[in-house]
Structure formats: C-alpha cells, structure tokens
Amino acid sequence: MSKIFDFFEKKLERKISRMNIQDLIIQMSNKEYYFPFNIWRFVFDRNSIYGGKQISWFAARQAEKINSIKDFEYLKRTILSSDNVQKRNAYFCVGNLSKNLKNKDIFDFLMSRIKVEADEDIQTTILTSVIKIEKESDYDLQSIFDLLENGNINLKTIAATSLQNSKNQIVEDKLLTSLQNEKNKLLHQMIAATLRDIGTIKSLPFLELKLKTEKGTDYKYFIETAINEIKERNKYCG
C-alpha cells in the first residue's frame, strides 16, 4: 500500500511543480487528501488527521521553492486585494521568493507590510516567512524590532524567532534587552534559539544567569544549548 501512496504522491508533486503561481496559491488552501489516500482514510481511518498528506502541504513545499521574480507582481496584487486566506498564502510565497533570490527589495516590501497589516495572523505569517532569509547587515529590521518591543506576547515570540539568520549586530542587543525586560519563558526560549544562531560571547553572561536562576527542563534546554553553541562558535572558554 505504501508503494501505491508513494506513486501518487510523486505524481501530485510533479503536477504541483508545473502550476503557475495563481493556481499554486489556491492549492495552498486545499485541505483535501490526495488520491487514493483520501479513499483509504475515509474507509479505514476517517477520524484521524494526517500531517503531510493534504494537498495544501505539497503546495506549500512547492511554494518554498519558487524563484521567479515574475511572480512577485502577481503576489503583490494578491496581497493588496485578497481576503486573509489568499493573502497569507501570498505572503508565504513572497518570503520564500525573497529568500531564494536573496532579494532585499522584496524583503523591504514585507517589512513595510507589517506596519499596515492589523490582523495578527497576517503579521505572524509575514514574520514566519522571513525566518530563513539571510538578513545582511544593511537589511532594515525596525518593523520586527517594534513588534519585539511593543507587540503582544505572541508577536514578540515570533518576532524573536524571525530574527534568526541576521547579520546586523544590533539584533543581539535587542534580543538581550528583551531577555532582561520580559518575564515570559516561551519568549525567553525563542530568544535563546535565535541567540544560538547569531549570538556572540556578549550573550553568555545573560544566558548563564538565566540558567542559574530559572527553573524548567525545557527552559534550561533552550538556554543551555544556546550557551554551548555560542561557545563552540566563538571558541570561548569560560
């Protein structure tokens, strides 16, 4: 049975890989299961939810690969004129387009949109879409800094995560300020995860203090792994 599913998954992947951006965005919202998995599930396991088996999952994986600048204008029009579902799909695509093309102008467009989007889910999608972008030192991150400082706790948390892969030294200072001023442990964990990626020896005293004074197995894991990675990366012996 698995070989049959594999065959049809590959067939679906090939079909989606040939879709234009308009159709791809539509399929990113398609929560149906692909054939014949949909029939198997309906007959044998209709109450279960399977991740990675819905058509939307395959469409999202294809969206992660888009690399044609020609798609940007259509995506931008979709963002400016569509409902929130299609808008979120378009933002996801734009983030991946910026990442794959290493295009700063597209990134700047995303940052400008954070300021005008009032819907928290949309803001979250934008922040999530830029996590993997290599953000060079000249990338303007002020919109993310504003949410890290003034957003609600959910937006602060995803803002901290979205600063991964940043080359600007100011990022570390902003994260350390948040680490000291905020009390939310999940936010601390996401700050630690980002510092694990971009932190220098400057972060170590702050993280080591949290490791000594705070409790919680998961919490300590994030803090400790950040400390270890920073030490390894910076060849620091404390």
Short mmCIF file of C-alpha atoms in Angstrom, two decimals, residues 5-236:
data_model
loop_
_atom_site.label_atom_id
_atom_site.label_comp_id
_atom_site.label_asym_id
_atom_site.label_seq_id
_atom_site.Cartn_x
_atom_site.Cartn_y
_atom_site.Cartn_z
CA PHE A 5 0.75 6.05 -1.99
CA ASP A 6 4.34 6.93 -2.91
CA PHE A 7 3.49 6.67 -6.60
CA PHE A 8 0.55 9.04 -6.32
CA GLU A 9 2.46 11.43 -4.05
CA LYS A 10 5.17 11.74 -6.70
CA LYS A 11 2.50 12.24 -9.33
CA LEU A 12 0.93 15.03 -7.27
CA GLU A 13 4.33 16.65 -6.68
CA ARG A 14 5.01 16.71 -10.43
CA LYS A 15 1.60 18.23 -11.11
CA ILE A 16 2.03 20.94 -8.49
CA SER A 17 5.58 21.72 -9.65
CA ARG A 18 4.17 22.71 -13.05
CA MET A 19 1.47 25.03 -11.64
CA ASN A 20 1.57 28.76 -12.20
CA ILE A 21 1.62 30.97 -9.12
CA GLN A 22 -2.13 31.68 -9.32
CA ASP A 23 -3.07 28.00 -9.10
CA LEU A 24 -0.38 27.26 -6.54
CA ILE A 25 -1.80 29.83 -4.11
CA ILE A 26 -5.24 28.24 -4.46
CA GLN A 27 -3.90 24.76 -3.78
CA MET A 28 -2.11 26.02 -0.67
CA SER A 29 -5.57 26.20 0.91
CA ASN A 30 -6.73 22.80 -0.33
CA LYS A 31 -7.21 20.68 2.81
CA GLU A 32 -8.31 17.58 0.90
CA TYR A 33 -6.19 14.44 0.97
CA TYR A 34 -4.67 13.28 -2.28
CA PHE A 35 -6.00 10.27 -4.23
CA PRO A 36 -6.05 7.39 -3.28
CA PHE A 37 -5.06 8.25 0.29
CA ASN A 38 -8.35 10.12 0.68
CA ILE A 39 -10.30 6.94 -0.09
CA TRP A 40 -8.14 4.77 2.18
CA ARG A 41 -8.51 7.21 5.04
CA PHE A 42 -12.29 7.52 4.57
CA VAL A 43 -12.73 3.75 4.68
CA PHE A 44 -10.21 2.73 7.32
CA ASP A 45 -9.24 5.70 9.45
CA ARG A 46 -11.70 8.52 8.89
CA ASN A 47 -11.26 10.09 12.35
CA SER A 48 -7.52 10.66 12.13
CA ILE A 49 -5.74 13.71 10.82
CA TYR A 50 -2.54 13.09 8.88
CA GLY A 51 0.05 15.81 8.53
CA GLY A 52 1.86 15.91 5.20
CA LYS A 53 -0.92 14.13 3.37
CA GLN A 54 -3.13 17.06 2.45
CA ILE A 55 -2.75 18.71 -0.94
CA SER A 56 -2.06 22.01 0.82
CA TRP A 57 1.08 20.51 2.37
CA PHE A 58 2.51 19.58 -1.03
CA ALA A 59 1.61 23.01 -2.41
CA ALA A 60 3.38 24.73 0.49
CA ARG A 61 6.52 22.68 -0.13
CA GLN A 62 6.47 23.81 -3.75
CA ALA A 63 5.92 27.41 -2.64
CA GLU A 64 9.12 27.15 -0.65
CA LYS A 65 10.98 26.64 -3.94
CA ILE A 66 9.62 29.49 -6.04
CA ASN A 67 12.36 31.59 -7.61
CA SER A 68 10.86 33.62 -10.45
CA ILE A 69 10.86 37.39 -9.96
CA LYS A 70 8.00 37.48 -12.47
CA ASP A 71 5.72 36.05 -9.77
CA PHE A 72 6.29 38.98 -7.45
CA GLU A 73 3.92 41.43 -9.12
CA TYR A 74 1.06 38.93 -9.05
CA LEU A 75 1.77 38.10 -5.40
CA LYS A 76 1.82 41.79 -4.55
CA ARG A 77 -1.54 42.35 -6.25
CA THR A 78 -2.96 39.38 -4.37
CA ILE A 79 -1.77 40.81 -1.06
CA LEU A 80 -3.34 44.19 -1.79
CA SER A 81 -6.69 42.88 -3.00
CA SER A 82 -7.46 39.44 -1.50
CA ASP A 83 -9.08 38.05 1.61
CA ASN A 84 -6.90 36.95 4.50
CA VAL A 85 -6.56 33.30 3.43
CA GLN A 86 -5.18 34.10 -0.01
CA LYS A 87 -3.21 37.00 1.43
CA ARG A 88 -1.45 34.72 3.91
CA ASN A 89 -0.57 32.28 1.14
CA ALA A 90 0.82 35.14 -0.92
CA TYR A 91 2.93 36.43 1.96
CA PHE A 92 4.33 32.94 2.49
CA CYS A 93 5.33 32.83 -1.18
CA VAL A 94 6.86 36.32 -1.09
CA GLY A 95 9.00 35.40 1.90
CA ASN A 96 10.34 32.36 0.10
CA LEU A 97 10.88 34.36 -3.07
CA SER A 98 12.98 36.87 -1.13
CA LYS A 99 14.98 34.04 0.44
CA ASN A 100 15.59 32.13 -2.77
CA LEU A 101 16.51 35.20 -4.81
CA LYS A 102 18.38 36.92 -1.95
CA ASN A 103 16.33 39.95 -2.89
CA LYS A 104 16.46 42.83 -0.39
CA ASP A 105 13.75 44.85 -2.15
CA ILE A 106 11.25 42.05 -1.68
CA PHE A 107 12.25 41.79 1.97
CA ASP A 108 11.71 45.55 2.37
CA PHE A 109 8.23 45.12 0.91
CA LEU A 110 7.43 42.55 3.62
CA MET A 111 8.74 44.85 6.33
CA SER A 112 6.59 47.72 5.04
CA ARG A 113 3.53 45.49 5.17
CA ILE A 114 3.98 44.60 8.85
CA LYS A 115 3.25 48.24 9.64
CA VAL A 116 -0.08 48.31 7.78
CA GLU A 117 -1.49 44.84 8.45
CA ALA A 118 -3.76 44.91 11.50
CA ASP A 119 -4.58 41.19 11.56
CA GLU A 120 -2.32 39.28 13.96
CA ASP A 121 -2.42 36.09 11.87
CA ILE A 122 -1.20 38.05 8.86
CA GLN A 123 1.59 39.65 10.86
CA THR A 124 2.58 36.22 12.14
CA THR A 125 2.69 34.85 8.60
CA ILE A 126 4.97 37.69 7.49
CA LEU A 127 7.31 37.14 10.42
CA THR A 128 7.39 33.40 9.86
CA SER A 129 8.11 33.88 6.16
CA VAL A 130 11.34 35.77 6.86
CA ILE A 131 12.91 33.39 9.40
CA LYS A 132 15.11 31.61 6.87
CA ILE A 133 16.05 34.72 4.91
CA GLU A 134 19.74 35.60 5.21
CA LYS A 135 19.33 39.13 6.54
CA GLU A 136 22.52 41.03 5.78
CA SER A 137 23.73 43.91 7.94
CA ASP A 138 22.05 46.51 5.72
CA TYR A 139 18.59 44.93 5.98
CA ASP A 140 16.11 47.21 7.75
CA LEU A 141 14.70 45.23 10.70
CA GLN A 142 13.00 48.09 12.54
CA SER A 143 9.49 46.70 11.92
CA ILE A 144 10.50 43.48 13.66
CA PHE A 145 12.19 45.38 16.49
CA ASP A 146 8.97 47.35 17.04
CA LEU A 147 6.95 44.15 17.46
CA LEU A 148 9.61 42.65 19.71
CA GLU A 149 9.28 45.67 21.96
CA ASN A 150 5.61 46.62 21.68
CA GLY A 151 3.68 43.63 20.32
CA ASN A 152 1.61 41.22 22.38
CA ILE A 153 3.45 38.22 23.76
CA ASN A 154 2.65 36.02 20.74
CA LEU A 155 4.00 38.58 18.30
CA LYS A 156 7.04 39.21 20.48
CA THR A 157 7.79 35.50 20.46
CA ILE A 158 7.58 35.05 16.70
CA ALA A 159 9.44 38.35 16.19
CA ALA A 160 12.33 36.95 18.24
CA THR A 161 12.31 33.83 16.07
CA SER A 162 12.16 35.82 12.83
CA LEU A 163 15.48 37.48 13.67
CA GLN A 164 17.37 34.26 13.03
CA ASN A 165 19.90 34.43 10.19
CA SER A 166 20.52 38.15 10.83
CA LYS A 167 23.95 39.70 10.33
CA ASN A 168 23.17 43.05 11.98
CA GLN A 169 24.92 43.32 15.36
CA ILE A 170 22.03 45.39 16.72
CA VAL A 171 19.89 42.25 16.70
CA GLU A 172 21.80 40.69 19.57
CA ASP A 173 21.40 43.84 21.68
CA LYS A 174 17.66 43.96 21.01
CA LEU A 175 17.24 40.31 21.99
CA LEU A 176 19.26 40.70 25.19
CA THR A 177 17.20 43.73 26.18
CA SER A 178 14.03 41.71 25.68
CA LEU A 179 15.51 38.79 27.61
CA GLN A 180 16.10 41.07 30.59
CA ASN A 181 12.85 43.04 30.45
CA GLU A 182 10.35 40.27 29.66
CA LYS A 183 9.29 37.51 32.05
CA ASN A 184 7.58 35.13 29.62
CA LYS A 185 9.52 31.87 29.48
CA LEU A 186 8.42 30.88 25.98
CA LEU A 187 9.71 34.22 24.72
CA HIS A 188 12.98 33.57 26.56
CA GLN A 189 13.25 30.19 24.84
CA MET A 190 12.75 31.68 21.37
CA ILE A 191 15.26 34.43 22.14
CA ALA A 192 17.72 31.74 23.20
CA ALA A 193 17.03 29.80 19.99
CA THR A 194 17.86 32.88 17.92
CA LEU A 195 20.93 33.69 20.00
CA ARG A 196 22.05 30.13 19.43
CA ASP A 197 22.06 31.07 15.75
CA ILE A 198 23.52 34.60 15.86
CA GLY A 199 24.77 35.27 19.40
CA THR A 200 28.31 36.22 20.42
CA ILE A 201 30.15 36.00 23.72
CA LYS A 202 28.26 39.15 24.73
CA SER A 203 25.20 36.98 25.30
CA LEU A 204 26.84 34.46 27.59
CA PRO A 205 26.60 36.29 30.94
CA PHE A 206 22.87 36.95 30.38
CA LEU A 207 22.13 33.36 29.37
CA GLU A 208 24.23 31.88 32.15
CA LEU A 209 22.37 33.99 34.71
CA LYS A 210 19.04 32.66 33.39
CA LEU A 211 20.38 29.12 33.54
CA LYS A 212 21.27 29.57 37.21
CA THR A 213 18.15 31.38 38.38
CA GLU A 214 15.27 29.99 36.30
CA LYS A 215 13.58 26.60 36.50
CA GLY A 216 12.07 24.20 33.98
CA THR A 217 13.57 21.36 31.95
CA ASP A 218 12.53 22.71 28.54
CA TYR A 219 13.56 26.23 29.51
CA LYS A 220 17.01 25.15 30.65
CA TYR A 221 17.45 23.07 27.48
CA PHE A 222 16.98 26.12 25.25
CA ILE A 223 19.26 28.28 27.38
CA GLU A 224 21.95 25.63 27.73
CA THR A 225 22.05 24.71 24.06
CA ALA A 226 22.36 28.40 23.19
CA ILE A 227 25.28 28.76 25.59
CA ASN A 228 27.02 25.68 24.22
CA GLU A 229 26.54 26.70 20.58
CA ILE A 230 27.79 30.23 21.20
CA LYS A 231 30.87 28.93 23.00
CA GLU A 232 31.58 26.48 20.21
CA ARG A 233 31.08 29.07 17.50
CA ASN A 234 33.17 31.70 19.22
CA LYS A 235 35.74 29.28 20.69
CA TYR A 236 35.03 30.79 24.06
#
